[in-house]
Tab-separated table of C-alpha atoms and ligand atoms in Angstrom:
chain	number	residue	atom	x	y	z
A	29	MET	CA	20.956	-80.777	180.510
A	30	THR	CA	20.405	-77.894	178.104
A	31	VAL	CA	22.155	-75.931	175.441
A	32	ASP	CA	22.592	-72.217	175.920
A	33	ARG	CA	19.357	-70.335	175.976
A	34	ASP	CA	20.674	-66.998	174.917
A	35	THR	CA	18.203	-64.375	176.068
A	36	SER	CA	18.997	-60.672	175.932
A	37	ALA	CA	21.338	-58.082	177.262
A	38	ASP	CA	18.736	-57.333	179.929
A	39	SER	CA	18.806	-60.679	181.653
A	40	THR	CA	19.823	-60.911	185.271
A	41	ALA	CA	23.387	-60.853	186.513
A	42	VAL	CA	25.375	-64.056	186.745
A	43	ASP	CA	24.980	-65.575	190.188
A	44	ARG	CA	28.569	-66.254	191.293
A	45	SER	CA	27.318	-68.205	194.313
A	46	SER	CA	26.014	-70.893	191.983
A	47	ARG	CA	29.464	-72.001	190.800
A	48	VAL	CA	29.475	-75.586	189.717
A	49	GLY	CA	32.042	-77.548	191.670
A	50	ALA	CA	31.469	-81.065	190.470
A	51	ILE	CA	32.298	-80.779	186.778
A	52	ARG	CA	35.113	-83.158	185.778
A	53	ALA	CA	37.119	-82.012	182.792
A	54	GLY	CA	39.605	-83.519	180.388
A	55	ILE	CA	42.013	-81.344	178.408
A	56	VAL	CA	43.475	-82.269	175.030
A	57	GLY	CA	46.385	-80.108	173.880
A	58	THR	CA	49.103	-78.831	176.184
A	59	GLY	CA	50.212	-75.583	174.557
A	60	PHE	CA	49.153	-72.005	175.241
A	61	MET	CA	45.455	-72.818	175.344
A	62	GLY	CA	45.809	-76.090	177.237
A	63	LEU	CA	47.242	-74.137	180.173
A	64	VAL	CA	44.672	-71.331	179.894
A	65	HIS	CA	41.770	-73.808	179.848
A	66	ALA	CA	43.175	-75.905	182.693
A	67	ARG	CA	43.557	-72.856	184.920
A	68	ALA	CA	40.114	-71.579	183.945
A	69	VAL	CA	38.544	-74.942	184.841
A	70	SER	CA	40.122	-74.765	188.289
A	71	GLY	CA	39.152	-71.116	188.699
A	72	ALA	CA	35.589	-71.936	187.733
A	73	GLY	CA	35.365	-74.553	190.457
A	74	GLY	CA	35.694	-77.541	188.136
A	75	ARG	CA	38.316	-80.253	188.353
A	76	VAL	CA	40.838	-81.159	185.677
A	77	VAL	CA	40.928	-84.947	185.855
A	78	ALA	CA	43.107	-85.825	182.875
A	79	ILE	CA	45.303	-84.147	180.278
A	80	VAL	CA	46.631	-85.548	177.017
A	81	GLY	CA	49.198	-84.122	174.624
A	82	SER	CA	50.454	-85.086	171.193
A	83	ARG	CA	52.373	-88.177	172.419
A	84	PRO	CA	52.500	-90.345	175.553
A	85	GLY	CA	53.873	-88.354	178.469
A	86	ALA	CA	53.369	-84.981	176.776
A	87	GLY	CA	50.670	-84.046	179.285
A	88	GLU	CA	52.897	-84.512	182.328
A	89	SER	CA	54.375	-81.040	182.468
A	90	LEU	CA	50.968	-79.352	182.351
A	91	ALA	CA	49.423	-81.904	184.739
A	92	SER	CA	52.143	-81.130	187.281
A	93	ARG	CA	50.976	-77.486	187.344
A	94	ILE	CA	47.292	-78.278	187.959
A	95	VAL	CA	46.232	-79.688	191.340
A	96	GLY	CA	44.594	-83.125	191.002
A	97	ALA	CA	45.284	-83.521	187.269
A	98	ARG	CA	47.094	-86.467	185.733
A	99	SER	CA	48.511	-87.144	182.300
A	100	VAL	CA	47.125	-89.930	180.134
A	101	ASP	CA	48.799	-91.337	177.048
A	102	THR	CA	46.181	-91.186	174.324
A	103	PHE	CA	43.067	-89.262	173.369
A	104	GLU	CA	41.066	-92.514	173.439
A	105	GLU	CA	42.255	-93.151	176.998
A	106	LEU	CA	41.150	-89.635	177.932
A	107	LEU	CA	37.642	-90.314	176.634
A	108	HIS	CA	37.407	-93.361	178.912
A	109	GLN	CA	38.065	-91.364	182.084
A	110	ASP	CA	35.202	-90.376	184.387
A	111	LEU	CA	34.497	-87.020	182.740
A	112	ASP	CA	31.649	-84.591	182.110
A	113	VAL	CA	33.368	-82.392	179.543
A	114	VAL	CA	36.419	-82.314	177.296
A	115	HIS	CA	38.228	-79.114	176.313
A	116	VAL	CA	39.744	-79.412	172.810
A	117	CYS	CA	42.840	-77.166	172.644
A	118	THR	CA	44.694	-78.625	169.657
A	119	PRO	CA	45.568	-77.240	166.189
A	120	ASN	CA	42.530	-76.343	164.086
A	121	ALA	CA	42.370	-79.339	161.750
A	122	LEU	CA	42.038	-81.658	164.762
A	123	HIS	CA	38.950	-79.885	166.088
A	124	LEU	CA	36.486	-81.761	163.858
A	125	PRO	CA	37.631	-85.335	164.600
A	126	MET	CA	38.222	-84.638	168.283
A	127	ALA	CA	34.995	-82.724	168.976
A	128	ARG	CA	33.091	-85.354	167.012
A	129	ALA	CA	34.632	-88.147	169.119
A	130	VAL	CA	33.884	-86.295	172.365
A	131	LEU	CA	30.230	-85.810	171.439
A	132	ARG	CA	29.895	-89.419	170.281
A	133	ALA	CA	31.280	-90.464	173.671
A	134	GLY	CA	28.326	-88.624	175.243
A	135	LEU	CA	30.436	-85.849	176.777
A	136	HIS	CA	29.967	-82.092	176.706
A	137	VAL	CA	32.630	-80.232	174.760
A	138	VAL	CA	34.448	-76.930	174.728
A	139	CYS	CA	36.220	-76.655	171.386
A	140	GLU	CA	38.655	-73.908	170.524
A	141	LYS	CA	38.083	-71.609	167.582
A	142	PRO	CA	38.017	-71.954	164.694
A	143	LEU	CA	35.461	-74.685	165.401
A	144	ALA	CA	36.360	-76.300	162.085
A	145	THR	CA	38.273	-75.384	158.956
A	146	THR	CA	35.235	-75.603	156.635
A	147	VAL	CA	31.592	-74.568	156.882
A	148	SER	CA	30.329	-78.104	156.295
A	149	ASP	CA	32.539	-79.529	159.055
A	150	ALA	CA	31.335	-76.882	161.499
A	151	ALA	CA	27.723	-77.595	160.488
A	152	GLU	CA	28.263	-81.289	161.155
A	153	LEU	CA	29.399	-80.531	164.702
A	154	VAL	CA	26.449	-78.206	165.354
A	155	ALA	CA	24.051	-80.933	164.220
A	156	LEU	CA	25.780	-83.637	166.263
A	157	ALA	CA	25.733	-81.562	169.466
A	158	ALA	CA	22.036	-80.800	168.967
A	159	GLU	CA	21.210	-84.434	168.228
A	160	ARG	CA	23.035	-85.617	171.368
A	161	ARG	CA	21.614	-82.721	173.453
A	162	LEU	CA	25.072	-81.894	174.769
A	163	VAL	CA	26.494	-78.499	175.661
A	164	ALA	CA	29.022	-77.458	173.026
A	165	THR	CA	30.771	-74.101	173.337
A	166	VAL	CA	33.509	-72.125	171.588
A	167	PRO	CA	35.729	-69.705	173.557
A	168	PHE	CA	34.834	-66.365	172.007
A	169	VAL	CA	35.907	-65.120	175.392
A	170	TYR	CA	36.113	-61.415	174.647
A	171	ARG	CA	32.349	-61.443	175.144
A	172	TYR	CA	33.038	-61.810	178.856
A	173	TYR	CA	34.666	-58.461	179.554
A	174	PRO	CA	32.284	-56.492	181.790
A	175	THR	CA	33.010	-53.385	179.692
A	176	VAL	CA	31.960	-55.291	176.551
A	177	ARG	CA	28.755	-56.373	178.285
A	178	LEU	CA	28.148	-52.757	179.289
A	179	ALA	CA	28.463	-51.598	175.668
A	180	ARG	CA	26.100	-54.357	174.532
A	181	GLU	CA	23.573	-53.483	177.188
A	182	ARG	CA	23.605	-49.751	176.383
A	183	ILE	CA	23.344	-50.379	172.648
A	184	ALA	CA	20.389	-52.747	173.125
A	185	ARG	CA	18.539	-50.129	175.190
A	186	GLU	CA	19.244	-46.972	173.240
A	187	GLN	CA	16.783	-45.449	170.803
A	188	GLY	CA	17.466	-43.052	167.966
A	189	ASN	CA	21.168	-43.759	167.706
A	190	PRO	CA	21.577	-46.028	164.705
A	191	LEU	CA	25.072	-47.508	164.692
A	192	TRP	CA	25.901	-46.904	161.065
A	193	LEU	CA	29.710	-47.216	161.053
A	194	LEU	CA	31.332	-50.301	162.616
A	195	HIS	CA	35.112	-50.313	162.454
A	196	GLY	CA	38.176	-51.635	164.165
A	197	SER	CA	41.127	-53.918	164.049
A	198	TYR	CA	42.759	-56.944	165.576
A	199	LEU	CA	46.532	-56.584	165.418
A	200	GLN	CA	49.385	-58.764	166.657
A	201	ASP	CA	53.118	-58.981	165.899
A	202	TRP	CA	54.074	-62.564	166.740
A	203	MET	CA	54.570	-63.336	163.008
A	204	GLY	CA	56.494	-60.099	162.505
A	205	SER	CA	59.843	-61.680	161.681
A	206	GLN	CA	60.463	-63.716	158.521
A	207	ALA	CA	61.898	-66.470	160.743
A	208	ASP	CA	58.601	-66.751	162.639
A	209	HIS	CA	56.706	-69.894	161.731
A	210	ASN	CA	53.915	-71.923	163.264
A	211	TRP	CA	51.485	-74.717	162.446
A	212	ARG	CA	48.876	-71.991	161.804
A	213	ALA	CA	50.764	-71.024	158.615
A	214	ASP	CA	50.184	-74.508	157.168
A	215	PRO	CA	46.703	-74.766	155.591
A	216	ALA	CA	46.631	-78.504	156.342
A	217	ALA	CA	46.842	-77.781	160.072
A	218	GLY	CA	45.320	-74.323	160.354
A	219	GLY	CA	42.853	-74.049	157.468
A	220	ALA	CA	42.682	-71.927	154.329
A	221	SER	CA	42.776	-68.675	156.301
A	222	ARG	CA	45.311	-67.880	159.016
A	223	ALA	CA	44.961	-64.308	160.303
A	224	PHE	CA	41.232	-64.008	159.634
A	225	GLY	CA	40.381	-67.542	160.813
A	226	ASP	CA	42.584	-67.161	163.880
A	227	ILE	CA	41.767	-63.657	165.134
A	228	GLY	CA	39.515	-61.877	162.613
A	229	VAL	CA	36.724	-64.208	163.729
A	230	HIS	CA	37.028	-62.904	167.294
A	231	TRP	CA	36.429	-59.338	166.084
A	232	CYS	CA	33.455	-60.319	163.915
A	233	ASP	CA	31.929	-62.368	166.712
A	234	LEU	CA	32.340	-59.476	169.122
A	235	MET	CA	30.866	-56.935	166.705
A	236	GLU	CA	27.795	-59.084	166.068
A	237	PHE	CA	27.439	-59.886	169.772
A	238	VAL	CA	27.694	-56.281	170.953
A	239	THR	CA	25.666	-54.538	168.245
A	240	GLY	CA	23.184	-57.294	167.358
A	241	GLN	CA	23.937	-56.571	163.682
A	242	ARG	CA	24.934	-59.359	161.285
A	243	ILE	CA	27.494	-59.118	158.521
A	244	THR	CA	25.736	-59.814	155.231
A	245	LYS	CA	28.356	-58.991	152.569
A	246	VAL	CA	32.116	-58.783	152.579
A	247	GLN	CA	34.830	-57.510	150.286
A	248	ALA	CA	38.216	-58.720	151.527
A	249	ARG	CA	41.865	-58.543	150.497
A	250	PHE	CA	44.465	-60.841	152.003
A	251	ALA	CA	48.102	-59.738	152.154
A	252	ASN	CA	51.470	-60.886	153.399
A	253	ALA	CA	54.426	-59.160	154.991
A	254	PHE	CA	56.554	-62.080	153.710
A	255	ASP	CA	55.921	-64.509	150.876
A	256	LYS	CA	58.375	-67.025	152.364
A	257	ARG	CA	59.023	-67.933	155.992
A	258	GLY	CA	61.410	-70.000	158.061
A	259	PRO	CA	65.107	-70.013	158.992
A	260	GLU	CA	67.261	-68.044	156.540
A	261	ASP	CA	68.666	-71.148	154.807
A	262	ARG	CA	65.322	-73.021	154.611
A	263	ARG	CA	62.601	-70.541	153.710
A	264	THR	CA	59.462	-71.938	152.128
A	265	PRO	CA	56.496	-70.215	150.465
A	266	VAL	CA	53.650	-69.162	152.753
A	267	HIS	CA	50.133	-70.088	151.671
A	268	THR	CA	48.136	-68.283	154.359
A	269	GLU	CA	47.691	-64.555	154.909
A	270	ASP	CA	49.552	-62.383	157.430
A	271	GLY	CA	46.739	-59.852	157.355
A	272	VAL	CA	43.383	-58.820	155.948
A	273	ALA	CA	41.633	-55.603	154.972
A	274	MET	CA	37.881	-56.102	154.805
A	275	VAL	CA	34.889	-53.868	154.239
A	276	PHE	CA	31.432	-55.164	154.987
A	277	GLU	CA	27.717	-54.410	155.123
A	278	THR	CA	25.238	-55.478	157.777
A	279	ASP	CA	21.607	-56.516	157.893
A	280	ARG	CA	20.690	-53.100	159.351
A	281	GLY	CA	22.323	-51.082	156.621
A	282	ALA	CA	25.526	-50.240	158.456
A	283	VAL	CA	28.921	-50.310	156.786
A	284	GLY	CA	32.150	-51.374	158.402
A	285	CYS	CA	35.829	-52.013	157.939
A	286	LEU	CA	38.226	-54.291	159.709
A	287	ALA	CA	42.026	-54.593	159.627
A	288	VAL	CA	43.560	-57.855	160.844
A	289	SER	CA	47.272	-58.514	161.167
A	290	GLN	CA	49.741	-60.887	162.770
A	291	ALA	CA	52.733	-58.855	161.604
A	292	THR	CA	52.162	-55.340	162.951
A	293	ALA	CA	55.195	-54.376	165.025
A	294	GLY	CA	54.366	-53.423	168.576
A	295	ARG	CA	50.790	-54.669	168.661
A	296	LYS	CA	50.579	-57.724	170.871
A	297	ASN	CA	46.891	-58.540	171.040
A	298	ARG	CA	45.129	-55.329	170.156
A	299	LEU	CA	41.521	-56.086	169.464
A	300	TRP	CA	39.950	-52.632	169.156
A	301	PHE	CA	36.513	-51.527	168.008
A	302	SER	CA	34.523	-48.361	167.496
A	303	PHE	CA	30.783	-48.691	166.911
A	304	ASP	CA	29.570	-45.277	165.870
A	305	GLY	CA	26.200	-43.557	165.963
A	306	PRO	CA	25.245	-39.885	165.660
A	307	ASN	CA	24.570	-39.543	169.396
A	308	ALA	CA	26.876	-42.111	170.953
A	309	SER	CA	29.931	-44.108	169.880
A	310	TYR	CA	31.411	-47.044	171.763
A	311	VAL	CA	35.129	-47.802	171.860
A	312	PHE	CA	36.786	-50.823	173.471
A	313	ASP	CA	40.454	-51.824	173.514
A	314	GLN	CA	41.280	-55.399	174.597
A	315	GLU	CA	44.717	-54.303	175.813
A	316	CYS	CA	43.065	-51.756	178.145
A	317	PRO	CA	39.821	-53.539	179.012
A	318	GLU	CA	39.246	-51.837	182.342
A	319	THR	CA	37.355	-48.964	180.732
A	320	LEU	CA	34.758	-48.412	178.041
A	321	TRP	CA	34.877	-45.113	176.136
A	322	VAL	CA	31.518	-43.686	175.151
A	323	GLY	CA	31.612	-40.668	172.878
A	324	GLY	CA	28.846	-38.025	172.978
A	325	ARG	CA	28.111	-34.706	171.254
A	326	THR	CA	28.694	-32.579	174.379
A	327	HIS	CA	30.859	-34.790	176.520
A	328	ASN	CA	32.587	-38.168	176.492
A	329	GLU	CA	32.527	-40.791	179.191
A	330	GLU	CA	35.195	-43.231	180.312
A	331	ILE	CA	33.406	-45.863	182.341
A	332	PHE	CA	35.370	-48.024	184.769
A	333	ARG	CA	34.841	-51.726	185.191
A	334	ASP	CA	33.717	-51.513	188.789
A	335	PRO	CA	31.047	-53.958	189.946
A	336	ASN	CA	29.683	-51.293	192.278
A	337	LEU	CA	29.334	-48.667	189.575
A	338	ILE	CA	28.078	-50.465	186.482
A	339	SER	CA	24.825	-52.337	185.957
A	340	ALA	CA	24.254	-55.618	187.736
A	341	ALA	CA	24.126	-57.539	184.460
A	342	ALA	CA	27.461	-56.156	183.237
A	343	ALA	CA	28.956	-56.545	186.716
A	344	GLY	CA	28.088	-60.252	186.670
A	345	ASN	CA	31.488	-60.923	185.114
A	346	ALA	CA	33.414	-58.537	187.373
A	347	ALA	CA	34.778	-59.588	190.741
A	348	LEU	CA	37.215	-56.898	191.864
A	349	PRO	CA	36.821	-53.154	192.445
A	350	ALA	CA	38.185	-50.818	189.762
A	351	GLY	CA	41.923	-50.277	189.987
A	352	HIS	CA	42.540	-53.987	190.538
A	353	PRO	CA	42.942	-55.104	186.928
A	354	GLU	CA	41.176	-58.209	185.768
A	355	GLY	CA	41.897	-59.488	182.283
A	356	TYR	CA	42.010	-62.228	179.695
A	357	ALA	CA	42.428	-65.111	182.176
A	358	LYS	CA	39.502	-63.876	184.250
A	359	ASN	CA	37.470	-63.631	181.063
A	360	PHE	CA	38.276	-67.207	180.245
A	361	GLU	CA	37.260	-68.308	183.698
A	362	ASN	CA	33.917	-66.496	183.318
A	363	PHE	CA	33.373	-68.294	180.006
A	364	VAL	CA	34.073	-71.681	181.620
A	365	VAL	CA	31.791	-70.864	184.572
A	366	GLU	CA	29.005	-70.111	182.109
A	367	THR	CA	29.676	-73.269	180.085
A	368	TYR	CA	29.495	-75.338	183.260
A	369	ARG	CA	26.339	-73.549	184.409
A	370	SER	CA	24.804	-74.482	181.070
A	371	ILE	CA	25.873	-78.100	181.634
A	372	ALA	CA	24.113	-77.896	184.989
A	373	GLY	CA	20.942	-76.779	183.189
A	374	GLN	CA	21.103	-73.152	184.296
A	375	ILE	CA	20.158	-70.228	182.084
A	376	THR	CA	23.090	-68.290	180.657
A	377	ASP	CA	23.325	-65.074	178.711
A	378	GLY	CA	25.460	-64.793	175.622
A	379	LEU	CA	27.295	-68.096	175.910
A	380	PRO	CA	29.138	-68.707	172.599
A	381	THR	CA	28.063	-72.107	171.300
A	382	PHE	CA	28.928	-74.258	168.298
A	383	SER	CA	26.343	-72.248	166.336
A	384	ASP	CA	28.565	-69.217	166.833
A	385	GLY	CA	31.524	-71.331	165.721
A	386	LEU	CA	29.604	-72.193	162.558
A	387	ARG	CA	28.800	-68.522	162.056
A	388	ALA	CA	32.526	-67.689	162.292
A	389	ALA	CA	33.405	-70.448	159.815
A	390	THR	CA	30.808	-69.014	157.420
A	391	VAL	CA	32.129	-65.440	157.630
A	392	THR	CA	35.678	-66.782	157.196
A	393	ALA	CA	34.657	-68.711	154.076
A	394	ALA	CA	33.114	-65.529	152.653
A	395	ALA	CA	36.297	-63.558	153.338
A	396	VAL	CA	38.439	-66.284	151.725
A	397	GLN	CA	36.234	-66.378	148.650
A	398	SER	CA	36.207	-62.603	148.311
A	399	ALA	CA	39.994	-62.483	148.603
A	400	ARG	CA	40.252	-65.080	145.823
A	401	THR	CA	37.684	-63.580	143.447
A	402	ARG	CA	38.219	-59.905	144.433
A	403	GLU	CA	34.433	-59.536	144.462
A	404	TRP	CA	31.740	-58.860	147.034
A	405	VAL	CA	30.516	-62.106	148.578
A	406	ASP	CA	27.154	-62.709	150.273
A	407	VAL	CA	27.811	-64.431	153.580
A	408	ALA	CA	24.537	-66.358	153.227
A	409	SER	CA	25.814	-67.959	150.019
A	410	MET	CA	28.502	-69.782	152.007
A	411	ARG	CA	26.055	-72.263	153.566
B	12	NAD	N1	40.016	-68.519	172.268
B	12	NAD	C1	41.179	-67.913	172.252
B	12	NAD	O1	41.304	-66.798	172.748
B	12	NAD	C2	42.371	-68.606	171.637
B	12	NAD	C3	43.660	-68.070	171.809
B	12	NAD	C4	44.743	-68.778	171.258
B	12	NAD	C5	44.534	-69.945	170.552
B	12	NAD	N2	43.251	-70.420	170.389
B	12	NAD	C6	43.019	-71.671	169.653
B	12	NAD	O2	43.440	-72.759	170.476
B	12	NAD	C7	43.947	-73.817	169.681
B	12	NAD	C8	45.346	-74.175	170.190
B	12	NAD	O3	46.171	-73.039	170.050
B	12	NAD	P1	47.490	-72.859	170.946
B	12	NAD	O4	47.849	-71.414	170.840
B	12	NAD	O5	47.297	-73.454	172.285
B	12	NAD	O6	48.516	-73.724	170.091
B	12	NAD	P2	49.837	-74.421	170.630
B	12	NAD	O7	50.639	-74.728	169.440
B	12	NAD	O8	50.442	-73.606	171.720
B	12	NAD	O9	49.294	-75.762	171.298
B	12	NAD	C9	48.725	-76.807	170.550
B	12	NAD	C10	48.929	-78.073	171.342
B	12	NAD	O10	48.272	-79.168	170.714
B	12	NAD	C11	49.120	-80.302	170.833
B	12	NAD	N3	48.756	-81.325	169.861
B	12	NAD	C12	49.037	-81.395	168.544
B	12	NAD	N4	48.538	-82.535	168.017
B	12	NAD	C13	47.942	-83.198	169.034
B	12	NAD	C14	47.242	-84.418	169.145
B	12	NAD	N5	47.073	-85.213	168.088
B	12	NAD	N6	46.760	-84.805	170.354
B	12	NAD	C15	46.924	-84.018	171.430
B	12	NAD	N7	47.583	-82.832	171.400
B	12	NAD	C16	48.069	-82.430	170.220
B	12	NAD	C17	50.508	-79.725	170.621
B	12	NAD	O11	51.508	-80.614	171.086
B	12	NAD	C18	50.406	-78.469	171.471
B	12	NAD	O12	50.674	-78.739	172.817
B	12	NAD	C19	43.930	-73.307	168.237
B	12	NAD	O13	42.826	-73.849	167.570
B	12	NAD	C20	43.800	-71.808	168.370
B	12	NAD	O14	43.105	-71.210	167.295
B	12	NAD	C21	42.206	-69.770	170.919
């Protein structure tokens, strides 16, 4: 049993023939992510044994959609099933107590992001997973697009093309109406930051994963489309941000800027980046993930996600020929395959672990502090 031994972008392609079939999973949380995880477990060759929701019987609907799964009444009951791993898919504030309980029960854990709502809570979980020598991963699943892996691989290999400008956005519109509300808007359930903690962390994780650069300083402003939310007759003040504008510096002297929003009309899940150098720039759009755009001085390239045409390492996460779109669900499945391979003691490349969850909590804390003080904040000071 090992934790992820993250090597380099050059490591060998994922061996799909080594899928792990015997992993028994429990799922806690039956919303959007509960379904995504349950399907990914099945797709990865694992078995969903038990599902639990917020009250007795709440897991039945999801269990009825997953072959072999059954609903149990309480989280404690779930932990007493014959399991190898538990997937925590509940609101953010529950991640700490639930992941802690899973690890203390001696089980591997996949815990949704944000891993915890404070840096110290995330650090506690990192330490506990290490102490128990259990695999503990966080679904920063955008890492698993073959086109993202291709960008990472090219950037790692190239010489003389310093990426000096790192910019992009992560835009959604599901909070675009004043009537829109969700547990994420409540700091007690979602944490001090909503848009940044929910989706900004995905962008930052992806930037650091693809470029190998680390954000060292941030200057952030939080903003809201609405200062009150809810039904017209019962609107209450909102204490978390609808969006963020952030500039940052990295450990290799690059500068960057990031826009994050959950109230940008027409953008559903548009995670977009451009990592720019004088000789080559790399552009990826999560809503069109089948191609990677690489800009050059004399010509540009648009590279298709085709396992026969891209490198073996990048193709490790691609199954179908180009023109047969894969997407977010396939990404998730690849992430679960890699988590389960790590549980089986196999070497993985780029598996996002609790350490990456702690990193995200740290960058989030820096953004929150900068938004409050309106000053530059050193990310390292958030430890
Ligand atoms: N990695 C990703 O790409 C990604 C995408 C979306 C959401 N997420 C994360 O996944 C988590 C869940 O988000 P979601 O969109 O599925 O939310 P959701 O509101 O759709 O689902 C949350 C579920 O948790 C259940 N729940 C609440 N309290 C519970 C308890 N005490 N015991 C058991 N179940 C309980 C709710 O009933 C609900 O079914 C969040 O932390 C979110 O940040 C990650």
